[in-house]
PDB file of N, CA and C in Angstrom:
ATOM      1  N   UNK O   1      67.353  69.738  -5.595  1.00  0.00           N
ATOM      2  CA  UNK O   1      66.648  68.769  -6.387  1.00  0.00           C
ATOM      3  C   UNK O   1      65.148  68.918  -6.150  1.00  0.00           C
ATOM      4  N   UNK O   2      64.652  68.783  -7.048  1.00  0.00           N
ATOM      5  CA  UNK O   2      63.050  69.459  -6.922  1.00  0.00           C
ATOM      6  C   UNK O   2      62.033  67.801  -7.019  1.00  0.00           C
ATOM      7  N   UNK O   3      61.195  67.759  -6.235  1.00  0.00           N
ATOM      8  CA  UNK O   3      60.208  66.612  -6.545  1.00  0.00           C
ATOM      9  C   UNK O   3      59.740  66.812  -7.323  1.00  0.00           C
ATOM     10  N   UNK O   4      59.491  65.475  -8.455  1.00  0.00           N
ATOM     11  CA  UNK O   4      58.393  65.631  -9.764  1.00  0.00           C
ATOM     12  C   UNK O   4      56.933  65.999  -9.160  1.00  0.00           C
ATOM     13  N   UNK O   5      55.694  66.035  -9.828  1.00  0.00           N
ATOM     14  CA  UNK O   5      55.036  66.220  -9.554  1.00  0.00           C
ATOM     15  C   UNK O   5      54.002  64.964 -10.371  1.00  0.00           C
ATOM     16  N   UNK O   6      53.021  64.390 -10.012  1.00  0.00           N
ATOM     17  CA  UNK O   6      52.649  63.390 -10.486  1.00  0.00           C
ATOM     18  C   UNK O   6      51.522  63.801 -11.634  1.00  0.00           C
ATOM     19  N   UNK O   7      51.612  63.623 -12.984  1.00  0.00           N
ATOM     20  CA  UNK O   7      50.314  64.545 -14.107  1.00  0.00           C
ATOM     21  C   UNK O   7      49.816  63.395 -13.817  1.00  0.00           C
ATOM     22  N   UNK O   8      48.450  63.688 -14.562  1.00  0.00           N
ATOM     23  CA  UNK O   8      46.868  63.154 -14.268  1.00  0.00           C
ATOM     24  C   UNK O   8      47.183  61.721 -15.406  1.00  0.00           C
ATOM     25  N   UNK O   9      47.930  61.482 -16.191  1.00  0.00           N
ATOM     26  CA  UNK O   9      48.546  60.777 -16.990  1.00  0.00           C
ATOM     27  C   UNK O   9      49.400  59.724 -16.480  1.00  0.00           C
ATOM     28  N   UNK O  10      50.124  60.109 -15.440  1.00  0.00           N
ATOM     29  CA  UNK O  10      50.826  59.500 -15.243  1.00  0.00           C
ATOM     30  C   UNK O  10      49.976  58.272 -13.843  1.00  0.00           C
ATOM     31  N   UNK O  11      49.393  59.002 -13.411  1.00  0.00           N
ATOM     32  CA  UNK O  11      48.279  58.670 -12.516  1.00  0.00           C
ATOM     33  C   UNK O  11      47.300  57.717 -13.204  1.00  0.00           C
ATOM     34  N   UNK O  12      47.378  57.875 -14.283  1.00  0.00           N
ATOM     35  CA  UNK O  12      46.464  56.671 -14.910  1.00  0.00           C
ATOM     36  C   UNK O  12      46.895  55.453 -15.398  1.00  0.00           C
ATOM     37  N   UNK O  13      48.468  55.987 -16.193  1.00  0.00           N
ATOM     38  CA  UNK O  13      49.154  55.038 -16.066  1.00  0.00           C
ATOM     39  C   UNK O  13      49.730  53.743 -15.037  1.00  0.00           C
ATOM     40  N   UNK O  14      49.724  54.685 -13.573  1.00  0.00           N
ATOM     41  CA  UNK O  14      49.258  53.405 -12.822  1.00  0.00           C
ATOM     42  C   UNK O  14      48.367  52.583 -12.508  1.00  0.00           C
ATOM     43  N   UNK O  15      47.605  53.539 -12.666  1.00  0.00           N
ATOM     44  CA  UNK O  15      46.012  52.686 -12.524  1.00  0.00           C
ATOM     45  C   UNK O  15      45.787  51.627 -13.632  1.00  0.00           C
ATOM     46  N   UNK O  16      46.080  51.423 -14.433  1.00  0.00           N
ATOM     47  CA  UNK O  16      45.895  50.549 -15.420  1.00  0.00           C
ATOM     48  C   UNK O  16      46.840  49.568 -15.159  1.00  0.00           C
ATOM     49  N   UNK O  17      48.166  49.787 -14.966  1.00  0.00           N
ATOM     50  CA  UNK O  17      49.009  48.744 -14.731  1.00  0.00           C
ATOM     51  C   UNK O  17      48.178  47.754 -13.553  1.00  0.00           C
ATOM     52  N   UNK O  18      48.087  48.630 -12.273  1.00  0.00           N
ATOM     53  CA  UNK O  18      47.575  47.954 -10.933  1.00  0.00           C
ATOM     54  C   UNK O  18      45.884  46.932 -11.762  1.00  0.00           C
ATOM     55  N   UNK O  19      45.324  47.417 -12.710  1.00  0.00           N
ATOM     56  CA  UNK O  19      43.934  46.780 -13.120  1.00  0.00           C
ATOM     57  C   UNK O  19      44.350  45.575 -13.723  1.00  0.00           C
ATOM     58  N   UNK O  20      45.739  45.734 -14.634  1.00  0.00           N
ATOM     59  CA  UNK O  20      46.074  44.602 -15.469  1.00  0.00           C
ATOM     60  C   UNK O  20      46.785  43.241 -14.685  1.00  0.00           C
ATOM     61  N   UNK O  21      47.404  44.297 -13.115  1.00  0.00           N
ATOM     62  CA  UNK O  21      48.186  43.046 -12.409  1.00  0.00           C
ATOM     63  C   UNK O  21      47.264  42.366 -11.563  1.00  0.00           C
ATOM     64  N   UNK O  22      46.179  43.103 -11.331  1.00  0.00           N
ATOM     65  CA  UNK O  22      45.061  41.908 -10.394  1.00  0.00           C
ATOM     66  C   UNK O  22      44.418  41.452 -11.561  1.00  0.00           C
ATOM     67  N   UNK O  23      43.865  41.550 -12.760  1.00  0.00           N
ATOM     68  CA  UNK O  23      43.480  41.091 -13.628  1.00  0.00           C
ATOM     69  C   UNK O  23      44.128  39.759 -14.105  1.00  0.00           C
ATOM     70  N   UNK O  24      45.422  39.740 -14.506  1.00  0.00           N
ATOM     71  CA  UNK O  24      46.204  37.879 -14.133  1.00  0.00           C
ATOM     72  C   UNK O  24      45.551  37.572 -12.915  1.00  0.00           C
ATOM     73  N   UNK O  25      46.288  38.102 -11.490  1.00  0.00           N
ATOM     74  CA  UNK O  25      45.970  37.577 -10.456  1.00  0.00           C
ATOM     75  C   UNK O  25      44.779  36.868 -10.364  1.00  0.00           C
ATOM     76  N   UNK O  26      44.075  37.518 -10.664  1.00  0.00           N
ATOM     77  CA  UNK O  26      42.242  37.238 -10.338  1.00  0.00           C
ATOM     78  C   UNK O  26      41.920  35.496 -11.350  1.00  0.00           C
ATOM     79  N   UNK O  27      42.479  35.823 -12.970  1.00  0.00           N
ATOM     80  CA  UNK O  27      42.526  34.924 -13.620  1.00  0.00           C
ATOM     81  C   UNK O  27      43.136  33.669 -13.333  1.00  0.00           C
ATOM     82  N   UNK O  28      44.079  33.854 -12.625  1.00  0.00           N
ATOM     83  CA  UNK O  28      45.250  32.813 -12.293  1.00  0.00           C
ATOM     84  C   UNK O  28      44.304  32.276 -11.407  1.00  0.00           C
ATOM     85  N   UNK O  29      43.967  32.544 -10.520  1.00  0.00           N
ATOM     86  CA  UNK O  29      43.297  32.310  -9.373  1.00  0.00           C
ATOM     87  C   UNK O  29      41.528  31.234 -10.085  1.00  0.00           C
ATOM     88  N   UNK O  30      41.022  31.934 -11.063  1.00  0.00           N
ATOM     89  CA  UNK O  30      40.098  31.332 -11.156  1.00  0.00           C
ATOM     90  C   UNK O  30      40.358  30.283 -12.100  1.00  0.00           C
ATOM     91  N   UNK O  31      41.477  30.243 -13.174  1.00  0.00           N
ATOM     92  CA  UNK O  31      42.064  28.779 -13.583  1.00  0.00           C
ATOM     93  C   UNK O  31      42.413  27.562 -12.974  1.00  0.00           C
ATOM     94  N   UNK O  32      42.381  28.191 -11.883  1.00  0.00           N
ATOM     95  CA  UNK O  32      43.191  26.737 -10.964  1.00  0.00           C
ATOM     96  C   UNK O  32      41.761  26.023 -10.217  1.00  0.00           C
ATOM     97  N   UNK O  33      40.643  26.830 -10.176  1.00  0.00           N
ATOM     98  CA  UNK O  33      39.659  26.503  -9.506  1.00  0.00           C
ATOM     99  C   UNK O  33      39.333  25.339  -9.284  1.00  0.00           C
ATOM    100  N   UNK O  34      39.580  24.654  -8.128  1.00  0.00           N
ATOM    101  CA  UNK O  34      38.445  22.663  -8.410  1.00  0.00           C
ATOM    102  C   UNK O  34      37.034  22.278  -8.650  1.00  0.00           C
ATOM    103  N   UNK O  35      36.913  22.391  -9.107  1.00  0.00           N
ATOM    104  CA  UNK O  35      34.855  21.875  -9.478  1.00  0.00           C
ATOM    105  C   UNK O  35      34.691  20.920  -8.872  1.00  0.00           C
ATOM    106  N   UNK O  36      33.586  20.935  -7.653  1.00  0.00           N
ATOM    107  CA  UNK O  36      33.348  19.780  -6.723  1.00  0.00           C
ATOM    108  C   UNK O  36      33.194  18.317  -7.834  1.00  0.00           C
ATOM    109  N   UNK O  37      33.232  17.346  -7.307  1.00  0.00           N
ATOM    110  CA  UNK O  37      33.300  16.285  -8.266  1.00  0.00           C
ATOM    111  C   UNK O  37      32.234  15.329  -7.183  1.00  0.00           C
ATOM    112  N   UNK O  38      31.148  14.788  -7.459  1.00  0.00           N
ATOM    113  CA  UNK O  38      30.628  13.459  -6.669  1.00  0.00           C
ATOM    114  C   UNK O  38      30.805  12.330  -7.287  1.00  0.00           C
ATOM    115  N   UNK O  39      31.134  12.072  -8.299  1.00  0.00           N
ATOM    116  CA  UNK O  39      31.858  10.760  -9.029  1.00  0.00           C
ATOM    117  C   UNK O  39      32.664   9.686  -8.544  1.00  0.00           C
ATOM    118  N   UNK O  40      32.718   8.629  -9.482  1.00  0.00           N
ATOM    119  CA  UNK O  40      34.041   8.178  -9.127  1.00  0.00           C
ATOM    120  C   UNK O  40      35.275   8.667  -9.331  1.00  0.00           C
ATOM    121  N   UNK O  41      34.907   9.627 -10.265  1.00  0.00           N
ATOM    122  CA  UNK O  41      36.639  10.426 -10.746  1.00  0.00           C
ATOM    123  C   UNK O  41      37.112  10.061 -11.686  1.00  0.00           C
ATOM    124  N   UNK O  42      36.447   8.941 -12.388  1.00  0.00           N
ATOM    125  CA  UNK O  42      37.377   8.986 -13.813  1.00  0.00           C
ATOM    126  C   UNK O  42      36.992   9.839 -14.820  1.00  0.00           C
ATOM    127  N   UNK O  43      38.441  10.351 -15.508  1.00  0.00           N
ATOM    128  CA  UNK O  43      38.642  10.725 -16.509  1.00  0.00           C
ATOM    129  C   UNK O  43      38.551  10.196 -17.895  1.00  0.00           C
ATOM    130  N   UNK O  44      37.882  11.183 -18.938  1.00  0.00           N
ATOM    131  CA  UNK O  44      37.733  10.556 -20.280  1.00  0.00           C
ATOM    132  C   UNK O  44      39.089  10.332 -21.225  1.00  0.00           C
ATOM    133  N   UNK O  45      40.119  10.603 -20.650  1.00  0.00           N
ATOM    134  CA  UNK O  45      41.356  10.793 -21.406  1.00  0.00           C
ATOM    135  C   UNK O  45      41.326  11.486 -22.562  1.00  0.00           C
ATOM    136  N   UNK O  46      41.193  12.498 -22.476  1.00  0.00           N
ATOM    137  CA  UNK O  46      40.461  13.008 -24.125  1.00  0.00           C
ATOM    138  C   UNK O  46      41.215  14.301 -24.569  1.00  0.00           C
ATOM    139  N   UNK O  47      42.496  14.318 -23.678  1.00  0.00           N
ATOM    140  CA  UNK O  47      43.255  15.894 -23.598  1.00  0.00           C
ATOM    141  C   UNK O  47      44.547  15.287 -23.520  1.00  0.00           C
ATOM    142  N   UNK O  48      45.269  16.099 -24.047  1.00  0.00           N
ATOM    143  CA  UNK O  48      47.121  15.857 -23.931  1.00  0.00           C
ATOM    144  C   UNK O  48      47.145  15.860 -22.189  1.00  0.00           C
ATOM    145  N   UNK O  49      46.536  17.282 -21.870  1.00  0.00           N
ATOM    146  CA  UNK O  49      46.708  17.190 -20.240  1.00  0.00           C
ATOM    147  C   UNK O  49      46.205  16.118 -19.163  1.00  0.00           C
ATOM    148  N   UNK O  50      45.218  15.447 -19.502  1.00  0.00           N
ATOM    149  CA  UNK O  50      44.920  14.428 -18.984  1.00  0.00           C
ATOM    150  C   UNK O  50      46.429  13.320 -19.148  1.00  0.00           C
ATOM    151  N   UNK O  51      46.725  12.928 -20.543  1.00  0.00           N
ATOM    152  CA  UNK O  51      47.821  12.154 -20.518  1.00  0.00           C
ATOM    153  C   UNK O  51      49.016  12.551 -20.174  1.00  0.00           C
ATOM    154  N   UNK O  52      49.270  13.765 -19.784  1.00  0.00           N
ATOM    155  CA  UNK O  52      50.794  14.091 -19.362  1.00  0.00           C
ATOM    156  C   UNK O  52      50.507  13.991 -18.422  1.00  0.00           C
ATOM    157  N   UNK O  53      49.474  14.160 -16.976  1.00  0.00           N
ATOM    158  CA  UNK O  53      49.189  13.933 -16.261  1.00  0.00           C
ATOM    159  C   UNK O  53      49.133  12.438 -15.709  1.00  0.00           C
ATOM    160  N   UNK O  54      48.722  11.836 -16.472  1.00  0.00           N
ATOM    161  CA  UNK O  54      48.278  10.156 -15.956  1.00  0.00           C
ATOM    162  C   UNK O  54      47.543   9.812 -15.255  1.00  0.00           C
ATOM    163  N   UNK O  55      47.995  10.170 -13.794  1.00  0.00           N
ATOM    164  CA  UNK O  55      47.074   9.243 -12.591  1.00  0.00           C
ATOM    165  C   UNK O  55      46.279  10.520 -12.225  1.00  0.00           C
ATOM    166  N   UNK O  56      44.917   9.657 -12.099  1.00  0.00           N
ATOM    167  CA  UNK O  56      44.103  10.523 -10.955  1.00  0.00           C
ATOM    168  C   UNK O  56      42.917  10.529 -10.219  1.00  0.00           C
ATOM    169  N   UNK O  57      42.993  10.234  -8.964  1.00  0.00           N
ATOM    170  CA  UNK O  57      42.219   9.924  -8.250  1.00  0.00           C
ATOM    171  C   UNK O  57      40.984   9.500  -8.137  1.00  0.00           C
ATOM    172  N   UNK O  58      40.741   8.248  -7.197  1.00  0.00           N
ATOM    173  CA  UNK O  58      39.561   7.743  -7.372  1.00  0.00           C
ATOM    174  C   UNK O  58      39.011   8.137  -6.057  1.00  0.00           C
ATOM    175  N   UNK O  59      37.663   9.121  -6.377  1.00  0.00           N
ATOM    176  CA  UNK O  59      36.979   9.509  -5.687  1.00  0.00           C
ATOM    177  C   UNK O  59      36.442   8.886  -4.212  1.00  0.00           C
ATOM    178  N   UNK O  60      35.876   7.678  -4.692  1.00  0.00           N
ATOM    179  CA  UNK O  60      35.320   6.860  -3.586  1.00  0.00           C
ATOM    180  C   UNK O  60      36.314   6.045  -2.602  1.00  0.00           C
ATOM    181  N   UNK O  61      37.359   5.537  -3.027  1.00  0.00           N
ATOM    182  CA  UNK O  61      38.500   4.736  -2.814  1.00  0.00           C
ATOM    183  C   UNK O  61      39.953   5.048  -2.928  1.00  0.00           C
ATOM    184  N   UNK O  62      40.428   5.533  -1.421  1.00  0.00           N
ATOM    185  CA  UNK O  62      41.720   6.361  -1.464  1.00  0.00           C
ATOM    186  C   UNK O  62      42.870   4.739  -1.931  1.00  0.00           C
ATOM    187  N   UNK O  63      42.818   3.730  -2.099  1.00  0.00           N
ATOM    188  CA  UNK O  63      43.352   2.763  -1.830  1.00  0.00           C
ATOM    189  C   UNK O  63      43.931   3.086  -3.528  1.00  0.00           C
ATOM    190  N   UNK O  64      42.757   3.267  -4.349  1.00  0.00           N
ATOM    191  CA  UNK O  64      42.687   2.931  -5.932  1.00  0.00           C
ATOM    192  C   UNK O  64      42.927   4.353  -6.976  1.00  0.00           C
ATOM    193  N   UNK O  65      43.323   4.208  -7.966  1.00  0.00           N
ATOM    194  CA  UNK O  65      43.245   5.518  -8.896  1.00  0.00           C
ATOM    195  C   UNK O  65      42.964   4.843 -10.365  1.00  0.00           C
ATOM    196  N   UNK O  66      43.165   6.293 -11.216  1.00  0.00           N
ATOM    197  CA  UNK O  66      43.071   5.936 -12.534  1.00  0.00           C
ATOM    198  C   UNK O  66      44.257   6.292 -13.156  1.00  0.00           C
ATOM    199  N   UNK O  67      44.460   5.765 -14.571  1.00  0.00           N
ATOM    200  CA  UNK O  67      45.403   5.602 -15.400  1.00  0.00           C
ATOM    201  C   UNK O  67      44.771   6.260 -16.820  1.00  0.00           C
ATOM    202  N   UNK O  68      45.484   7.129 -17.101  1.00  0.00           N
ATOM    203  CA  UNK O  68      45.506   7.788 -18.499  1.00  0.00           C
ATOM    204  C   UNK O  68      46.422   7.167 -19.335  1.00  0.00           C
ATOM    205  N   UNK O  69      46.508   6.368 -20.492  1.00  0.00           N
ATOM    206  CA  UNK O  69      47.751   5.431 -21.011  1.00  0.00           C
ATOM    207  C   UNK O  69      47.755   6.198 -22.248  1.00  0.00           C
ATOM    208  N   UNK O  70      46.328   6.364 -23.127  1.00  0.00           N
ATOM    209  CA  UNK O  70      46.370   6.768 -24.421  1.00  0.00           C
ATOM    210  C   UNK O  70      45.399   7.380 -24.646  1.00  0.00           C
ATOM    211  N   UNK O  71      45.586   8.755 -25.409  1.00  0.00           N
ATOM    212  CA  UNK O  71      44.215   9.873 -25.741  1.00  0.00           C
ATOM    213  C   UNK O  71      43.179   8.789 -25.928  1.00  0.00           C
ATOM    214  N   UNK O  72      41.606   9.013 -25.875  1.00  0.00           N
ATOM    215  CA  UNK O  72      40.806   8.760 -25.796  1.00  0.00           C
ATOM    216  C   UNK O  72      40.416   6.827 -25.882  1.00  0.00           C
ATOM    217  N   UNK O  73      41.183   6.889 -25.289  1.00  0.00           N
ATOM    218  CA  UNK O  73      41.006   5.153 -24.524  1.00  0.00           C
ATOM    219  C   UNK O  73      40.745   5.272 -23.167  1.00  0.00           C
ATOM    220  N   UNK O  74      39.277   4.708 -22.612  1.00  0.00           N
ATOM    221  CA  UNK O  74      38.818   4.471 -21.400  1.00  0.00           C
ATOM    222  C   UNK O  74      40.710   4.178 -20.173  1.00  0.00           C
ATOM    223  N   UNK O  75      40.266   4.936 -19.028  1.00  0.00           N
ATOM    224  CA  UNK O  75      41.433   5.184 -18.333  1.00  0.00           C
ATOM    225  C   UNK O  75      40.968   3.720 -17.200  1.00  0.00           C
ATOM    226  N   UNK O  76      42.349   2.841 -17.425  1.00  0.00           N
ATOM    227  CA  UNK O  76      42.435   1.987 -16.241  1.00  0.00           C
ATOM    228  C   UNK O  76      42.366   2.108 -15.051  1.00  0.00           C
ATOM    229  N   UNK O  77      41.734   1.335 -14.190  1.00  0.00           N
ATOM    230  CA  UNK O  77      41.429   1.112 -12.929  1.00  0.00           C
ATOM    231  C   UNK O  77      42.910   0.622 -11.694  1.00  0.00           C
ATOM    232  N   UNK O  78      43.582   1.531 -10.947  1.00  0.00           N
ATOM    233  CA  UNK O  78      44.990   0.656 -10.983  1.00  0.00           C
ATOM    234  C   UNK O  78      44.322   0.678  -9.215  1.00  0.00           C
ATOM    235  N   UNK O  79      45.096  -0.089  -8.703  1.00  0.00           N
ATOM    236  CA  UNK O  79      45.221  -0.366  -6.853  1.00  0.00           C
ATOM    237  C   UNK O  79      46.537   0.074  -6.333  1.00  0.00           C
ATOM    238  N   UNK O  80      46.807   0.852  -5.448  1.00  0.00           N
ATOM    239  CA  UNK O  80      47.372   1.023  -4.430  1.00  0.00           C
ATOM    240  C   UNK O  80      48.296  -0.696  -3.112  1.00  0.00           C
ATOM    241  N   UNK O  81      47.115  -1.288  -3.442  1.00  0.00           N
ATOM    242  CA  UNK O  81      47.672  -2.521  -2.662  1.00  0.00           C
ATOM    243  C   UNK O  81      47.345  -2.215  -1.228  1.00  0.00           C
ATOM    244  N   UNK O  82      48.604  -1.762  -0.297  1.00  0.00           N
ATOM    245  CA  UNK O  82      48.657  -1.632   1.178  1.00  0.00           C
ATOM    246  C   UNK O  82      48.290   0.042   1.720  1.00  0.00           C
ATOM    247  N   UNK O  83      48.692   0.806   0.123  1.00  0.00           N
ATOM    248  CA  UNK O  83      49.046   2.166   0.434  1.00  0.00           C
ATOM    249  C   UNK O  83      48.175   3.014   0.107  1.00  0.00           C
ATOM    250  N   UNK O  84      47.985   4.346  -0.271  1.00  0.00           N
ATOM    251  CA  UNK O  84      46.834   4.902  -0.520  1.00  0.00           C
ATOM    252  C   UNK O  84      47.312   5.832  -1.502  1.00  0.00           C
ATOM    253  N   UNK O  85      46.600   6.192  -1.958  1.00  0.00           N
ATOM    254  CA  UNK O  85      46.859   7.071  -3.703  1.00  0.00           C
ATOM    255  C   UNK O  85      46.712   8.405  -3.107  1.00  0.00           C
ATOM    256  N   UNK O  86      48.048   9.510  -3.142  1.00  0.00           N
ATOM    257  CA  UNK O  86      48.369  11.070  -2.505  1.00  0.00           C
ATOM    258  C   UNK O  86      47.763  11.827  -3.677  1.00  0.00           C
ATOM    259  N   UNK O  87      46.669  12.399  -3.800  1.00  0.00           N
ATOM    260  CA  UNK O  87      45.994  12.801  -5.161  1.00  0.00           C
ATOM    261  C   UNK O  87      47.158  14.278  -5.465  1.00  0.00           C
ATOM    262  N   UNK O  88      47.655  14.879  -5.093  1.00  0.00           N
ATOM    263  CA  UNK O  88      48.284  15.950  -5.401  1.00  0.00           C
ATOM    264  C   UNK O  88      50.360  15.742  -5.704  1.00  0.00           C
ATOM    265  N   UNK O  89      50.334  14.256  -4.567  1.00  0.00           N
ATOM    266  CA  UNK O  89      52.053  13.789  -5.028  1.00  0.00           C
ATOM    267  C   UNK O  89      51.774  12.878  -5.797  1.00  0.00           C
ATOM    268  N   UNK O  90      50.412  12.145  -6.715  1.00  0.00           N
ATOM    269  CA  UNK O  90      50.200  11.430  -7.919  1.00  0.00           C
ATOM    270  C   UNK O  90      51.075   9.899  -7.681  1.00  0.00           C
ATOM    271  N   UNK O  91      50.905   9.606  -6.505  1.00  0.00           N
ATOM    272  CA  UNK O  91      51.659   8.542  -6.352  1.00  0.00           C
ATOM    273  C   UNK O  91      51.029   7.604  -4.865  1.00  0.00           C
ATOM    274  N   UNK O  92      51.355   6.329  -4.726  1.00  0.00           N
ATOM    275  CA  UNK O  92      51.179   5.515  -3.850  1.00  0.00           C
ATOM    276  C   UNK O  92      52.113   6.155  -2.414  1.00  0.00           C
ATOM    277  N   UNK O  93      51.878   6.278  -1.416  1.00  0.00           N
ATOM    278  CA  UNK O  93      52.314   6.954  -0.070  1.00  0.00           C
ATOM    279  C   UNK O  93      51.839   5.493   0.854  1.00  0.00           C
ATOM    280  N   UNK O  94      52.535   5.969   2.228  1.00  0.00           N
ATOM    281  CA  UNK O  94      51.855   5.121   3.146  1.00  0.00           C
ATOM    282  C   UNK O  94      50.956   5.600   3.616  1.00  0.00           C
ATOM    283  N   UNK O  95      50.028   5.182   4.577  1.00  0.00           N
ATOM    284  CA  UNK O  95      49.114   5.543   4.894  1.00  0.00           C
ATOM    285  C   UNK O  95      48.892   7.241   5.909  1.00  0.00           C
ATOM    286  N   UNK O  96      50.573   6.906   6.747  1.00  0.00           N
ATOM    287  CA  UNK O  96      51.196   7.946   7.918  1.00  0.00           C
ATOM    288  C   UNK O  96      51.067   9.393   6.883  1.00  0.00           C
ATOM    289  N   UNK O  97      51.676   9.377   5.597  1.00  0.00           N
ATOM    290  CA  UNK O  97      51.719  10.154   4.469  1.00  0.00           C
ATOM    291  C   UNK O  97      50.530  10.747   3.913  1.00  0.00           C
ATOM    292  N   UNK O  98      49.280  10.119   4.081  1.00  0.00           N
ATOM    293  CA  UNK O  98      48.625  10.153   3.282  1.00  0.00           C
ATOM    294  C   UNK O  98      47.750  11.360   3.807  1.00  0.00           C
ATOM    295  N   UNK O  99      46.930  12.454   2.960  1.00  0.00           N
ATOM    296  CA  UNK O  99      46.182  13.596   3.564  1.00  0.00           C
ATOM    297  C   UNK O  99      45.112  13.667   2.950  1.00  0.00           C
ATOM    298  N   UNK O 100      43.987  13.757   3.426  1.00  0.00           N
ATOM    299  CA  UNK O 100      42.532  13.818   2.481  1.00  0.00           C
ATOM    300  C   UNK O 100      42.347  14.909   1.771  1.00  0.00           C
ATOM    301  N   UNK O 101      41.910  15.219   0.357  1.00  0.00           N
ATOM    302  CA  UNK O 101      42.008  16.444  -0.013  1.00  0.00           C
ATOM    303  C   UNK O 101      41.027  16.712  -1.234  1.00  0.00           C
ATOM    304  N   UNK O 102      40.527  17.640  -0.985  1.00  0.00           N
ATOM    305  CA  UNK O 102      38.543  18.024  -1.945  1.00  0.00           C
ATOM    306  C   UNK O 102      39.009  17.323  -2.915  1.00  0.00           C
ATOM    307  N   UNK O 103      37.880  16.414  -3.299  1.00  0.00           N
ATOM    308  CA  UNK O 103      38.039  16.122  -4.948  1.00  0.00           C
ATOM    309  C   UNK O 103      37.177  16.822  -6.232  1.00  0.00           C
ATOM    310  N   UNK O 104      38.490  16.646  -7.107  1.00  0.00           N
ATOM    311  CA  UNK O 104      38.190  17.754  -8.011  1.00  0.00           C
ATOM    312  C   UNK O 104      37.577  17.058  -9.623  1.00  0.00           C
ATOM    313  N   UNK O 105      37.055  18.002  -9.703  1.00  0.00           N
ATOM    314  CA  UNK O 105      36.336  17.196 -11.340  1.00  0.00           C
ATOM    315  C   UNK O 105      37.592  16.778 -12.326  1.00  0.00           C
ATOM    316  N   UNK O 106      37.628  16.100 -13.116  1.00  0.00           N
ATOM    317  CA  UNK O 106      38.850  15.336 -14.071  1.00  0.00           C
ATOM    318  C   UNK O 106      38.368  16.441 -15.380  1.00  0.00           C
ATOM    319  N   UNK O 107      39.626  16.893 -16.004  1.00  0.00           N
ATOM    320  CA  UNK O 107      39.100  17.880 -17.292  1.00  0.00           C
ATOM    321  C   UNK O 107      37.826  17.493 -17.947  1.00  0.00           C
ATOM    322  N   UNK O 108      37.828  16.248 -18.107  1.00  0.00           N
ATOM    323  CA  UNK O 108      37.062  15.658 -19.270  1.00  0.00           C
ATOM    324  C   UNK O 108      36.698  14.099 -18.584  1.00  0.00           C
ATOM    325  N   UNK O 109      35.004  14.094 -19.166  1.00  0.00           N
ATOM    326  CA  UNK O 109      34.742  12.616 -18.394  1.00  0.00           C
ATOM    327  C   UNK O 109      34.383  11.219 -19.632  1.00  0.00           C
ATOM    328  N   UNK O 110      34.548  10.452 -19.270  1.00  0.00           N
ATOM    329  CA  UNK O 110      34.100   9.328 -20.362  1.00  0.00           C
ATOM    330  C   UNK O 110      33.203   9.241 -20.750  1.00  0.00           C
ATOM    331  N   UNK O 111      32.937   9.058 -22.011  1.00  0.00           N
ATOM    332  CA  UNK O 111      31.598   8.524 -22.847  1.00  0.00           C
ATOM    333  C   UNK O 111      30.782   7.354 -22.101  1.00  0.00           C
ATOM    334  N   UNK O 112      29.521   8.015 -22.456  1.00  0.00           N
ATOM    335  CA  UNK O 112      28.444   7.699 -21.504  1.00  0.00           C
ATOM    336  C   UNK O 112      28.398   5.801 -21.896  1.00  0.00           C
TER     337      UNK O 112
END
């Protein structure tokens, strides 16, 4: 059985594949990016993704978040109560639960 031998073609053909698979990678990577946020964090509700999303974090106050209810209706102010708002499990936790974590800009912000 004889080894192939690799043509200059075929050699490029990988090379392009390997350019196209870090090329997602790289993309994937810079889609997910967080944009520092100094705000309070609310969102303008102004995207489907904002509303399939719903809650999301209030910057200044781990206690409190926001509410996305309906495209471009100012997003409610909700409280936590005893517990603290888990910005990534989108939900009220106890405090033992709870982990601090960069806050990120909201897609879209409210009219001025």
């Amino acid at each position: 059985m004889r080894l192939r031998h690799f043509t200059l073609v075929d050699k490029m053909k990988v090379l392009l594949l390997a350019a196209m698979v870090l090329s997602v990678l790289l993309g994937a990577t810079f889609a997910s990016r967080c944009i520092r946020d100094n705000s309070n964090g609310e969102p303008g509700c102004k995207t489907k993704e904002e509303i399939d999303q719903g809650f999301w974090r209030h910057n200044y106050d781990p206690t409190r978040y926001w509410e996305c209810t309906r495209l471009n209706e100012p997003a409610v102010l909700r409280s936590c109560q005893d517990q603290a708002f888990h910005p990534s499990q989108l939900e009220c936790v106890d405090w033992d639960d709870w982990e601090w974590e960069p806050v990120c800009a909201p897609l879209t912000r409210p009219d001025a």
